[in-house]
Structures are given as structure tokens and as C-alpha cells.
mmCIF file of N, CA and C in Angstrom:
data_model
loop_
_atom_site.group_PDB
_atom_site.id
_atom_site.type_symbol
_atom_site.label_atom_id
_atom_site.label_comp_id
_atom_site.label_asym_id
_atom_site.label_seq_id
_atom_site.Cartn_x
_atom_site.Cartn_y
_atom_site.Cartn_z
ATOM 1 N N UNK A 1 131.615 136.453 71.547
ATOM 2 C CA UNK A 1 132.361 135.321 72.063
ATOM 3 C C UNK A 1 131.645 134.041 71.654
ATOM 4 N N UNK A 2 132.423 133.067 71.329
ATOM 5 C CA UNK A 2 131.898 131.749 71.009
ATOM 6 C C UNK A 2 132.670 130.722 71.816
ATOM 7 N N UNK A 3 131.921 129.897 72.499
ATOM 8 C CA UNK A 3 132.538 128.844 73.311
ATOM 9 C C UNK A 3 133.663 129.382 74.186
ATOM 10 N N UNK A 4 133.383 130.522 74.820
ATOM 11 C CA UNK A 4 134.319 131.158 75.747
ATOM 12 C C UNK A 4 135.618 131.580 75.089
ATOM 13 N N UNK A 5 135.585 131.823 73.800
ATOM 14 C CA UNK A 5 136.757 132.306 73.059
ATOM 15 C C UNK A 5 136.416 133.636 72.412
ATOM 16 N N UNK A 6 137.356 134.550 72.447
ATOM 17 C CA UNK A 6 137.173 135.837 71.807
ATOM 18 C C UNK A 6 137.286 135.649 70.303
ATOM 19 N N UNK A 7 136.285 136.072 69.562
ATOM 20 C CA UNK A 7 136.255 135.865 68.117
ATOM 21 C C UNK A 7 136.744 137.102 67.375
ATOM 22 N N UNK A 8 136.289 138.297 67.786
ATOM 23 C CA UNK A 8 136.720 139.524 67.136
ATOM 24 C C UNK A 8 136.627 140.688 68.105
ATOM 25 N N UNK A 9 137.363 141.757 67.792
ATOM 26 C CA UNK A 9 137.353 142.974 68.596
ATOM 27 C C UNK A 9 137.136 144.144 67.652
ATOM 28 N N UNK A 10 136.244 145.031 68.021
ATOM 29 C CA UNK A 10 136.000 146.221 67.215
ATOM 30 C C UNK A 10 136.590 147.408 67.967
ATOM 31 N N UNK A 11 137.500 148.135 67.333
ATOM 32 C CA UNK A 11 138.134 149.304 67.945
ATOM 33 C C UNK A 11 137.301 150.539 67.627
ATOM 34 N N UNK A 12 137.069 151.355 68.652
ATOM 35 C CA UNK A 12 136.320 152.594 68.474
ATOM 36 C C UNK A 12 137.129 153.716 69.109
ATOM 37 N N UNK A 13 137.516 154.681 68.314
ATOM 38 C CA UNK A 13 138.287 155.818 68.809
ATOM 39 C C UNK A 13 137.305 156.897 69.238
ATOM 40 N N UNK A 14 137.414 157.336 70.488
ATOM 41 C CA UNK A 14 136.491 158.322 71.031
ATOM 42 C C UNK A 14 137.023 159.734 70.816
ATOM 43 N N UNK A 15 138.320 159.937 71.027
ATOM 44 C CA UNK A 15 138.934 161.248 70.844
ATOM 45 C C UNK A 15 139.941 161.167 69.711
ATOM 46 N N UNK A 16 139.812 162.030 68.718
ATOM 47 C CA UNK A 16 140.723 162.026 67.588
ATOM 48 C C UNK A 16 140.249 161.069 66.508
ATOM 49 N N UNK A 17 141.197 160.692 65.660
ATOM 50 C CA UNK A 17 140.869 159.782 64.558
ATOM 51 C C UNK A 17 141.660 158.499 64.711
ATOM 52 N N UNK A 18 141.176 157.452 64.081
ATOM 53 C CA UNK A 18 141.871 156.170 64.113
ATOM 54 C C UNK A 18 143.269 156.310 63.526
ATOM 55 N N UNK A 19 143.397 157.077 62.450
ATOM 56 C CA UNK A 19 144.707 157.266 61.809
ATOM 57 C C UNK A 19 145.693 157.958 62.747
ATOM 58 N N UNK A 20 145.224 158.964 63.486
ATOM 59 C CA UNK A 20 146.102 159.684 64.416
ATOM 60 C C UNK A 20 146.574 158.766 65.528
ATOM 61 N N UNK A 21 145.675 157.954 66.068
ATOM 62 C CA UNK A 21 146.041 157.015 67.136
ATOM 63 C C UNK A 21 147.053 156.003 66.614
ATOM 64 N N UNK A 22 146.793 155.448 65.438
ATOM 65 C CA UNK A 22 147.716 154.457 64.867
ATOM 66 C C UNK A 22 149.081 155.058 64.590
ATOM 67 N N UNK A 23 149.114 156.321 64.165
ATOM 68 C CA UNK A 23 150.393 156.984 63.884
ATOM 69 C C UNK A 23 151.216 157.153 65.162
ATOM 70 N N UNK A 24 150.574 157.584 66.246
ATOM 71 C CA UNK A 24 151.281 157.767 67.517
ATOM 72 C C UNK A 24 151.802 156.430 68.033
ATOM 73 N N UNK A 25 150.966 155.402 67.988
ATOM 74 C CA UNK A 25 151.383 154.083 68.477
ATOM 75 C C UNK A 25 152.467 153.473 67.601
ATOM 76 N N UNK A 26 152.394 153.693 66.280
ATOM 77 C CA UNK A 26 153.390 153.133 65.354
ATOM 78 C C UNK A 26 154.781 153.696 65.633
ATOM 79 N N UNK A 27 154.846 154.945 66.122
ATOM 80 C CA UNK A 27 156.142 155.546 66.449
ATOM 81 C C UNK A 27 156.861 154.765 67.545
ATOM 82 N N UNK A 28 156.094 154.079 68.384
ATOM 83 C CA UNK A 28 156.665 153.257 69.464
ATOM 84 C C UNK A 28 156.743 151.789 69.063
ATOM 85 N N UNK A 29 156.288 151.459 67.863
ATOM 86 C CA UNK A 29 156.265 150.067 67.430
ATOM 87 C C UNK A 29 155.071 149.309 67.977
ATOM 88 N N UNK A 30 154.000 150.018 68.361
ATOM 89 C CA UNK A 30 152.831 149.408 68.950
ATOM 90 C C UNK A 30 151.655 149.479 67.992
ATOM 91 N N UNK A 31 150.588 148.800 68.339
ATOM 92 C CA UNK A 31 149.322 148.916 67.630
ATOM 93 C C UNK A 31 148.213 148.956 68.675
ATOM 94 N N UNK A 32 147.005 149.252 68.255
ATOM 95 C CA UNK A 32 145.902 149.330 69.209
ATOM 96 C C UNK A 32 145.750 147.988 69.910
ATOM 97 N N UNK A 33 145.646 148.053 71.236
ATOM 98 C CA UNK A 33 145.542 146.848 72.034
ATOM 99 C C UNK A 33 144.628 147.153 73.223
ATOM 100 N N UNK A 34 143.605 146.363 73.409
ATOM 101 C CA UNK A 34 142.678 146.618 74.506
ATOM 102 C C UNK A 34 143.340 146.460 75.877
ATOM 103 N N UNK A 35 144.479 145.797 75.934
ATOM 104 C CA UNK A 35 145.178 145.636 77.208
ATOM 105 C C UNK A 35 145.587 146.991 77.782
ATOM 106 N N UNK A 36 145.894 147.971 76.918
ATOM 107 C CA UNK A 36 146.286 149.295 77.398
ATOM 108 C C UNK A 36 145.150 149.930 78.197
ATOM 109 N N UNK A 37 143.968 149.967 77.622
ATOM 110 C CA UNK A 37 142.855 150.630 78.298
ATOM 111 C C UNK A 37 142.386 149.814 79.497
ATOM 112 N N UNK A 38 142.456 148.507 79.423
ATOM 113 C CA UNK A 38 142.085 147.682 80.574
ATOM 114 C C UNK A 38 143.042 147.911 81.734
ATOM 115 N N UNK A 39 144.320 148.119 81.440
ATOM 116 C CA UNK A 39 145.301 148.407 82.485
ATOM 117 C C UNK A 39 145.000 149.756 83.142
ATOM 118 N N UNK A 40 144.667 150.751 82.329
ATOM 119 C CA UNK A 40 144.319 152.070 82.866
ATOM 120 C C UNK A 40 143.060 151.971 83.721
ATOM 121 N N UNK A 41 142.054 151.255 83.228
ATOM 122 C CA UNK A 41 140.815 151.097 83.988
ATOM 123 C C UNK A 41 141.073 150.437 85.343
ATOM 124 N N UNK A 42 141.896 149.390 85.378
ATOM 125 C CA UNK A 42 142.200 148.715 86.629
ATOM 126 C C UNK A 42 142.941 149.642 87.585
ATOM 127 N N UNK A 43 143.908 150.380 87.077
ATOM 128 C CA UNK A 43 144.670 151.301 87.917
ATOM 129 C C UNK A 43 143.751 152.354 88.532
ATOM 130 N N UNK A 44 142.838 152.887 87.737
ATOM 131 C CA UNK A 44 141.903 153.886 88.264
ATOM 132 C C UNK A 44 140.991 153.257 89.313
ATOM 133 N N UNK A 45 140.463 152.068 89.034
ATOM 134 C CA UNK A 45 139.586 151.399 90.012
ATOM 135 C C UNK A 45 140.310 151.136 91.326
ATOM 136 N N UNK A 46 141.612 150.830 91.269
ATOM 137 C CA UNK A 46 142.370 150.551 92.483
ATOM 138 C C UNK A 46 142.646 151.808 93.304
ATOM 139 N N UNK A 47 142.714 152.965 92.648
ATOM 140 C CA UNK A 47 143.080 154.189 93.346
ATOM 141 C C UNK A 47 141.911 155.119 93.643
ATOM 142 N N UNK A 48 140.828 155.026 92.900
ATOM 143 C CA UNK A 48 139.688 155.919 93.091
ATOM 144 C C UNK A 48 138.509 155.089 93.581
ATOM 145 N N UNK A 49 138.189 155.243 94.850
ATOM 146 C CA UNK A 49 137.161 154.399 95.463
ATOM 147 C C UNK A 49 135.815 154.518 94.766
ATOM 148 N N UNK A 50 135.487 155.689 94.265
ATOM 149 C CA UNK A 50 134.163 155.905 93.678
ATOM 150 C C UNK A 50 133.930 155.079 92.416
ATOM 151 N N UNK A 51 134.972 154.644 91.741
ATOM 152 C CA UNK A 51 134.780 153.848 90.525
ATOM 153 C C UNK A 51 135.129 152.383 90.739
ATOM 154 N N UNK A 52 135.503 152.027 91.958
ATOM 155 C CA UNK A 52 135.788 150.627 92.263
ATOM 156 C C UNK A 52 134.504 149.816 92.269
ATOM 157 N N UNK A 53 134.635 148.545 92.214
ATOM 158 C CA UNK A 53 133.459 147.673 92.221
ATOM 159 C C UNK A 53 133.090 147.300 93.651
ATOM 160 N N UNK A 54 131.793 147.355 93.925
ATOM 161 C CA UNK A 54 131.255 146.964 95.228
ATOM 162 C C UNK A 54 131.942 147.702 96.380
ATOM 163 N N UNK A 55 131.940 148.997 96.288
ATOM 164 C CA UNK A 55 132.567 149.794 97.336
ATOM 165 C C UNK A 55 131.543 150.730 97.952
ATOM 166 N N UNK A 56 131.801 151.125 99.185
ATOM 167 C CA UNK A 56 130.997 152.161 99.808
ATOM 168 C C UNK A 56 131.877 153.394 99.897
ATOM 169 N N UNK A 57 131.410 154.474 99.321
ATOM 170 C CA UNK A 57 132.214 155.694 99.300
ATOM 171 C C UNK A 57 131.364 156.869 99.735
ATOM 172 N N UNK A 58 132.027 157.974 99.995
ATOM 173 C CA UNK A 58 131.334 159.203 100.332
ATOM 174 C C UNK A 58 130.893 159.948 99.082
ATOM 175 N N UNK A 59 131.340 159.505 97.934
ATOM 176 C CA UNK A 59 131.004 160.164 96.675
ATOM 177 C C UNK A 59 129.582 159.781 96.277
ATOM 178 N N UNK A 60 128.687 160.762 96.335
ATOM 179 C CA UNK A 60 127.294 160.491 96.012
ATOM 180 C C UNK A 60 126.874 161.110 94.687
ATOM 181 N N UNK A 61 127.696 161.970 94.124
ATOM 182 C CA UNK A 61 127.292 162.653 92.901
ATOM 183 C C UNK A 61 128.438 162.802 91.924
ATOM 184 N N UNK A 62 128.110 163.398 90.806
ATOM 185 C CA UNK A 62 129.089 163.583 89.734
ATOM 186 C C UNK A 62 130.214 164.522 90.145
ATOM 187 N N UNK A 63 129.898 165.568 90.914
ATOM 188 C CA UNK A 63 130.942 166.505 91.350
ATOM 189 C C UNK A 63 131.977 165.819 92.230
ATOM 190 N N UNK A 64 131.518 164.964 93.153
ATOM 191 C CA UNK A 64 132.451 164.236 94.008
ATOM 192 C C UNK A 64 133.348 163.307 93.208
ATOM 193 N N UNK A 65 132.771 162.648 92.220
ATOM 194 C CA UNK A 65 133.559 161.767 91.363
ATOM 195 C C UNK A 65 134.592 162.561 90.582
ATOM 196 N N UNK A 66 134.189 163.696 90.040
ATOM 197 C CA UNK A 66 135.128 164.546 89.295
ATOM 198 C C UNK A 66 136.288 164.997 90.190
ATOM 199 N N UNK A 67 135.982 165.341 91.435
ATOM 200 C CA UNK A 67 137.031 165.777 92.350
ATOM 201 C C UNK A 67 137.998 164.642 92.670
ATOM 202 N N UNK A 68 137.467 163.439 92.904
ATOM 203 C CA UNK A 68 138.335 162.286 93.170
ATOM 204 C C UNK A 68 139.219 161.977 91.960
ATOM 205 N N UNK A 69 138.645 162.034 90.769
ATOM 206 C CA UNK A 69 139.422 161.755 89.561
ATOM 207 C C UNK A 69 140.480 162.826 89.314
ATOM 208 N N UNK A 70 140.164 164.082 89.604
ATOM 209 C CA UNK A 70 141.139 165.158 89.427
ATOM 210 C C UNK A 70 142.324 164.974 90.374
ATOM 211 N N UNK A 71 142.040 164.631 91.635
ATOM 212 C CA UNK A 71 143.119 164.404 92.596
ATOM 213 C C UNK A 71 143.965 163.207 92.176
ATOM 214 N N UNK A 72 143.300 162.128 91.745
ATOM 215 C CA UNK A 72 144.046 160.953 91.291
ATOM 216 C C UNK A 72 144.904 161.294 90.078
ATOM 217 N N UNK A 73 144.372 162.058 89.147
ATOM 218 C CA UNK A 73 145.116 162.449 87.942
ATOM 219 C C UNK A 73 146.405 163.187 88.326
ATOM 220 N N UNK A 74 146.300 164.113 89.267
ATOM 221 C CA UNK A 74 147.489 164.845 89.733
ATOM 222 C C UNK A 74 148.473 163.905 90.430
ATOM 223 N N UNK A 75 147.956 163.052 91.307
ATOM 224 C CA UNK A 75 148.816 162.115 92.026
ATOM 225 C C UNK A 75 149.553 161.194 91.052
ATOM 226 N N UNK A 76 148.828 160.618 90.106
ATOM 227 C CA UNK A 76 149.404 159.659 89.161
ATOM 228 C C UNK A 76 150.489 160.307 88.308
ATOM 229 N N UNK A 77 150.259 161.538 87.870
ATOM 230 C CA UNK A 77 151.186 162.175 86.940
ATOM 231 C C UNK A 77 152.298 162.977 87.597
ATOM 232 N N UNK A 78 152.090 163.454 88.820
ATOM 233 C CA UNK A 78 153.093 164.299 89.454
ATOM 234 C C UNK A 78 153.775 163.668 90.668
ATOM 235 N N UNK A 79 153.100 162.751 91.378
ATOM 236 C CA UNK A 79 153.635 162.207 92.631
ATOM 237 C C UNK A 79 154.159 160.783 92.502
ATOM 238 N N UNK A 80 153.628 160.014 91.589
ATOM 239 C CA UNK A 80 153.918 158.585 91.512
ATOM 240 C C UNK A 80 154.979 158.278 90.459
ATOM 241 N N UNK A 81 156.221 157.994 90.869
ATOM 242 C CA UNK A 81 157.241 157.639 89.876
ATOM 243 C C UNK A 81 156.882 156.314 89.196
ATOM 244 N N UNK A 82 157.133 156.235 87.906
ATOM 245 C CA UNK A 82 156.848 155.031 87.133
ATOM 246 C C UNK A 82 158.171 154.345 86.783
ATOM 247 N N UNK A 83 158.246 153.064 87.053
ATOM 248 C CA UNK A 83 159.485 152.324 86.808
ATOM 249 C C UNK A 83 159.901 152.377 85.340
ATOM 250 N N UNK A 84 158.933 152.392 84.437
ATOM 251 C CA UNK A 84 159.270 152.392 83.015
ATOM 252 C C UNK A 84 159.828 153.734 82.550
ATOM 253 N N UNK A 85 159.698 154.775 83.366
ATOM 254 C CA UNK A 85 160.192 156.102 82.990
ATOM 255 C C UNK A 85 161.504 156.467 83.679
ATOM 256 N N UNK A 86 161.980 155.615 84.590
ATOM 257 C CA UNK A 86 163.184 155.955 85.343
ATOM 258 C C UNK A 86 164.365 156.175 84.403
ATOM 259 N N UNK A 87 165.297 157.002 84.854
ATOM 260 C CA UNK A 87 166.442 157.398 84.033
ATOM 261 C C UNK A 87 167.712 156.913 84.724
ATOM 262 N N UNK A 88 168.605 156.238 83.986
ATOM 263 C CA UNK A 88 169.851 155.783 84.627
ATOM 264 C C UNK A 88 170.742 156.971 84.993
ATOM 265 N N UNK A 89 171.362 156.899 86.160
ATOM 266 C CA UNK A 89 172.295 157.938 86.590
ATOM 267 C C UNK A 89 173.633 157.717 85.899
ATOM 268 N N UNK A 90 174.333 158.796 85.590
ATOM 269 C CA UNK A 90 175.642 158.669 84.955
ATOM 270 C C UNK A 90 176.635 158.003 85.886
ATOM 271 N N UNK A 91 176.537 158.351 87.164
ATOM 272 C CA UNK A 91 177.420 157.785 88.185
ATOM 273 C C UNK A 91 176.551 157.295 89.340
ATOM 274 N N UNK A 92 176.643 156.009 89.734
ATOM 275 C CA UNK A 92 175.845 155.535 90.875
ATOM 276 C C UNK A 92 176.140 156.359 92.127
ATOM 277 N N UNK A 93 175.086 156.674 92.876
ATOM 278 C CA UNK A 93 175.219 157.479 94.091
ATOM 279 C C UNK A 93 175.125 156.584 95.316
ATOM 280 N N UNK A 94 176.005 156.781 96.311
ATOM 281 C CA UNK A 94 175.907 155.978 97.530
ATOM 282 C C UNK A 94 174.652 156.346 98.309
ATOM 283 N N UNK A 95 174.125 155.384 99.031
ATOM 284 C CA UNK A 95 172.946 155.629 99.861
ATOM 285 C C UNK A 95 173.391 155.827 101.308
ATOM 286 N N UNK A 96 172.489 156.317 102.141
ATOM 287 C CA UNK A 96 172.820 156.549 103.551
ATOM 288 C C UNK A 96 172.818 155.253 104.351
ATOM 289 N N UNK A 97 172.224 154.216 103.782
ATOM 290 C CA UNK A 97 172.179 152.940 104.493
ATOM 291 C C UNK A 97 173.259 152.012 103.950
ATOM 292 N N UNK A 98 173.144 150.754 104.283
ATOM 293 C CA UNK A 98 174.139 149.779 103.850
ATOM 294 C C UNK A 98 173.748 149.098 102.541
ATOM 295 N N UNK A 99 172.710 149.592 101.881
ATOM 296 C CA UNK A 99 172.242 148.996 100.633
ATOM 297 C C UNK A 99 173.150 149.337 99.467
ATOM 298 N N UNK A 100 172.783 148.841 98.308
ATOM 299 C CA UNK A 100 173.576 149.105 97.111
ATOM 300 C C UNK A 100 173.380 150.551 96.660
ATOM 301 N N UNK A 101 174.284 151.003 95.814
ATOM 302 C CA UNK A 101 174.262 152.385 95.350
ATOM 303 C C UNK A 101 173.021 152.653 94.500
ATOM 304 N N UNK A 102 172.575 153.898 94.540
ATOM 305 C CA UNK A 102 171.421 154.323 93.752
ATOM 306 C C UNK A 102 171.854 154.444 92.294
ATOM 307 N N UNK A 103 171.170 153.728 91.410
ATOM 308 C CA UNK A 103 171.569 153.712 90.003
ATOM 309 C C UNK A 103 170.537 154.348 89.077
ATOM 310 N N UNK A 104 169.362 154.673 89.617
ATOM 311 C CA UNK A 104 168.287 155.204 88.793
ATOM 312 C C UNK A 104 167.725 156.480 89.396
ATOM 313 N N UNK A 105 167.319 157.395 88.548
ATOM 314 C CA UNK A 105 166.597 158.597 88.959
ATOM 315 C C UNK A 105 165.123 158.349 88.706
ATOM 316 N N UNK A 106 164.285 158.366 89.753
ATOM 317 C CA UNK A 106 162.852 158.144 89.526
ATOM 318 C C UNK A 106 162.257 159.278 88.697
ATOM 319 N N UNK A 107 161.237 158.947 87.921
ATOM 320 C CA UNK A 107 160.619 159.955 87.073
ATOM 321 C C UNK A 107 159.116 159.720 86.987
ATOM 322 N N UNK A 108 158.357 160.803 87.031
ATOM 323 C CA UNK A 108 156.911 160.747 86.891
ATOM 324 C C UNK A 108 156.545 161.086 85.446
ATOM 325 N N UNK A 109 155.312 160.806 85.019
ATOM 326 C CA UNK A 109 154.909 161.201 83.668
ATOM 327 C C UNK A 109 155.036 162.706 83.428
ATOM 328 N N UNK A 110 154.752 163.519 84.449
ATOM 329 C CA UNK A 110 154.885 164.972 84.300
ATOM 330 C C UNK A 110 156.346 165.371 84.080
ATOM 331 N N UNK A 111 157.264 164.678 84.733
ATOM 332 C CA UNK A 111 158.687 164.954 84.528
ATOM 333 C C UNK A 111 159.104 164.544 83.121
ATOM 334 N N UNK A 112 158.628 163.387 82.669
ATOM 335 C CA UNK A 112 158.962 162.904 81.326
ATOM 336 C C UNK A 112 158.425 163.849 80.256
ATOM 337 N N UNK A 113 157.293 164.496 80.535
ATOM 338 C CA UNK A 113 156.686 165.429 79.579
ATOM 339 C C UNK A 113 157.299 166.827 79.684
ATOM 340 N N UNK A 114 158.202 167.029 80.646
ATOM 341 C CA UNK A 114 158.843 168.324 80.809
ATOM 342 C C UNK A 114 157.996 169.356 81.552
ATOM 343 N N UNK A 115 156.972 168.903 82.292
ATOM 344 C CA UNK A 115 156.098 169.830 83.015
ATOM 345 C C UNK A 115 156.649 170.206 84.390
ATOM 346 N N UNK A 116 157.524 169.387 84.943
ATOM 347 C CA UNK A 116 158.118 169.656 86.250
ATOM 348 C C UNK A 116 159.502 169.015 86.293
ATOM 349 N N UNK A 117 160.289 169.417 87.289
ATOM 350 C CA UNK A 117 161.648 168.884 87.380
ATOM 351 C C UNK A 117 161.855 167.987 88.593
ATOM 352 N N UNK A 118 160.771 167.692 89.338
ATOM 353 C CA UNK A 118 160.921 166.860 90.536
ATOM 354 C C UNK A 118 159.641 166.075 90.799
ATOM 355 N N UNK A 119 159.775 165.051 91.637
ATOM 356 C CA UNK A 119 158.617 164.274 92.079
ATOM 357 C C UNK A 119 157.929 165.088 93.166
ATOM 358 N N UNK A 120 156.647 165.374 92.977
ATOM 359 C CA UNK A 120 155.895 166.177 93.928
ATOM 360 C C UNK A 120 155.451 165.333 95.114
ATOM 361 N N UNK A 121 155.330 165.969 96.265
ATOM 362 C CA UNK A 121 154.714 165.314 97.417
ATOM 363 C C UNK A 121 153.204 165.559 97.324
ATOM 364 N N UNK A 122 152.425 164.737 98.010
ATOM 365 C CA UNK A 122 150.982 164.941 98.009
ATOM 366 C C UNK A 122 150.644 166.288 98.654
ATOM 367 N N UNK A 123 151.416 166.680 99.644
ATOM 368 C CA UNK A 123 151.227 167.998 100.282
ATOM 369 C C UNK A 123 151.411 169.106 99.260
ATOM 370 N N UNK A 124 152.429 168.985 98.427
ATOM 371 C CA UNK A 124 152.688 169.990 97.399
ATOM 372 C C UNK A 124 151.515 170.076 96.411
ATOM 373 N N UNK A 125 150.935 168.944 96.059
ATOM 374 C CA UNK A 125 149.780 168.927 95.157
ATOM 375 C C UNK A 125 148.593 169.626 95.812
ATOM 376 N N UNK A 126 148.324 169.280 97.070
ATOM 377 C CA UNK A 126 147.157 169.835 97.752
ATOM 378 C C UNK A 126 147.284 171.329 98.024
ATOM 379 N N UNK A 127 148.504 171.831 98.166
ATOM 380 C CA UNK A 127 148.713 173.254 98.440
ATOM 381 C C UNK A 127 148.968 174.076 97.181
ATOM 382 N N UNK A 128 149.013 173.425 96.028
ATOM 383 C CA UNK A 128 149.268 174.140 94.771
ATOM 384 C C UNK A 128 148.109 175.074 94.464
ATOM 385 N N UNK A 129 148.428 176.322 94.185
ATOM 386 C CA UNK A 129 147.404 177.303 93.838
ATOM 387 C C UNK A 129 147.165 177.262 92.343
ATOM 388 N N UNK A 130 145.972 176.879 91.975
ATOM 389 C CA UNK A 130 145.619 176.794 90.563
ATOM 390 C C UNK A 130 145.253 178.191 90.073
ATOM 391 N N UNK A 131 145.881 178.649 88.985
ATOM 392 C CA UNK A 131 145.519 179.977 88.480
ATOM 393 C C UNK A 131 144.094 179.981 87.945
ATOM 394 N N UNK A 132 143.410 181.134 87.988
ATOM 395 C CA UNK A 132 142.033 181.185 87.497
ATOM 396 C C UNK A 132 141.972 180.956 85.990
ATOM 397 N N UNK A 133 140.861 180.366 85.556
ATOM 398 C CA UNK A 133 140.663 180.135 84.124
ATOM 399 C C UNK A 133 140.528 181.498 83.433
ATOM 400 N N UNK A 134 140.992 181.603 82.196
ATOM 401 C CA UNK A 134 140.787 182.860 81.470
ATOM 402 C C UNK A 134 139.287 183.122 81.276
ATOM 403 N N UNK A 135 138.881 184.334 81.549
ATOM 404 C CA UNK A 135 137.479 184.700 81.415
ATOM 405 C C UNK A 135 137.211 185.189 79.987
ATOM 406 N N UNK A 136 136.009 184.916 79.466
ATOM 407 C CA UNK A 136 135.687 185.405 78.128
ATOM 408 C C UNK A 136 135.673 186.934 78.085
ATOM 409 N N UNK A 137 136.127 187.469 76.973
ATOM 410 C CA UNK A 137 136.194 188.924 76.822
ATOM 411 C C UNK A 137 134.794 189.508 76.691
ATOM 412 N N UNK A 138 134.622 190.691 77.254
ATOM 413 C CA UNK A 138 133.395 191.460 77.084
ATOM 414 C C UNK A 138 132.255 191.017 77.982
ATOM 415 N N UNK A 139 132.508 190.157 78.946
ATOM 416 C CA UNK A 139 131.346 189.725 79.631
ATOM 417 C C UNK A 139 131.362 189.698 81.065
#
């Protein structure tokens, strides 16, 4: 930075290759932008107390942090509908109240990816039985 102005930005790809990232983003008409990762970082800090700034949490170790991040990951992708992913209904549905008709179907990232067909409740996430990891053969 010079005189409080950003002069240059160096992009570093941690997973995959720069070409692969650029190809995926180009399909959407986008390019690498630090605003994407800064938005993700802020969202995580707002939802996971252990990574927030100047917070007191019960998380004292790496295992606790991993558990908080795993729960947040499930909540974000399965429970939290995203406005940018909502799908217009073919026919507006009346509501039970006096409000306007429902015109959008909420959708989570997991629904958009085809992993589930409904918005999960937090109870459903917490009671989900995770299948055991495949064990290595012969051992």
C-alpha cells in the first residue's frame, strides 16, 4: 500500500491450479476477486464464535474449532436458504396470513447442488447419523 491506496494484489491459489479456478469463474463471467474470500471470512466470523475477533468462547483447542466449523458448514449449506439461489414458483401460492402470495421457493446450496430436496432444520442436522468412514482393507 502506498499513501493508503492499494497498489497491487497477488493471487495465490491454495487448492487446485490458477487455470482451473479461472476456468470455473469464467463460466459465470467472473474473475478472481478478493471480495469473494473476504465475504466468506466475514460470514464465518459472524457465525463461528471461535474465529471471531475479540471473543470469549469455550473452544480452547483445535478439535473444538473443527467441531464448530463442521456444524457451521452443515448449517450454512443445508439449513440456511440463500436469496441468490431461490427459484421462482410457476404459480404464486397463497399464504395463510394476509400477506402477498408466495412467489419464490427457498433453496440452500445443498439443494442447488442436488444433495437434498428440502431445507433442513437444525434438529435434523443434529440427529443425522453419519455413516462410518470406509476402513482400509487388510488392517
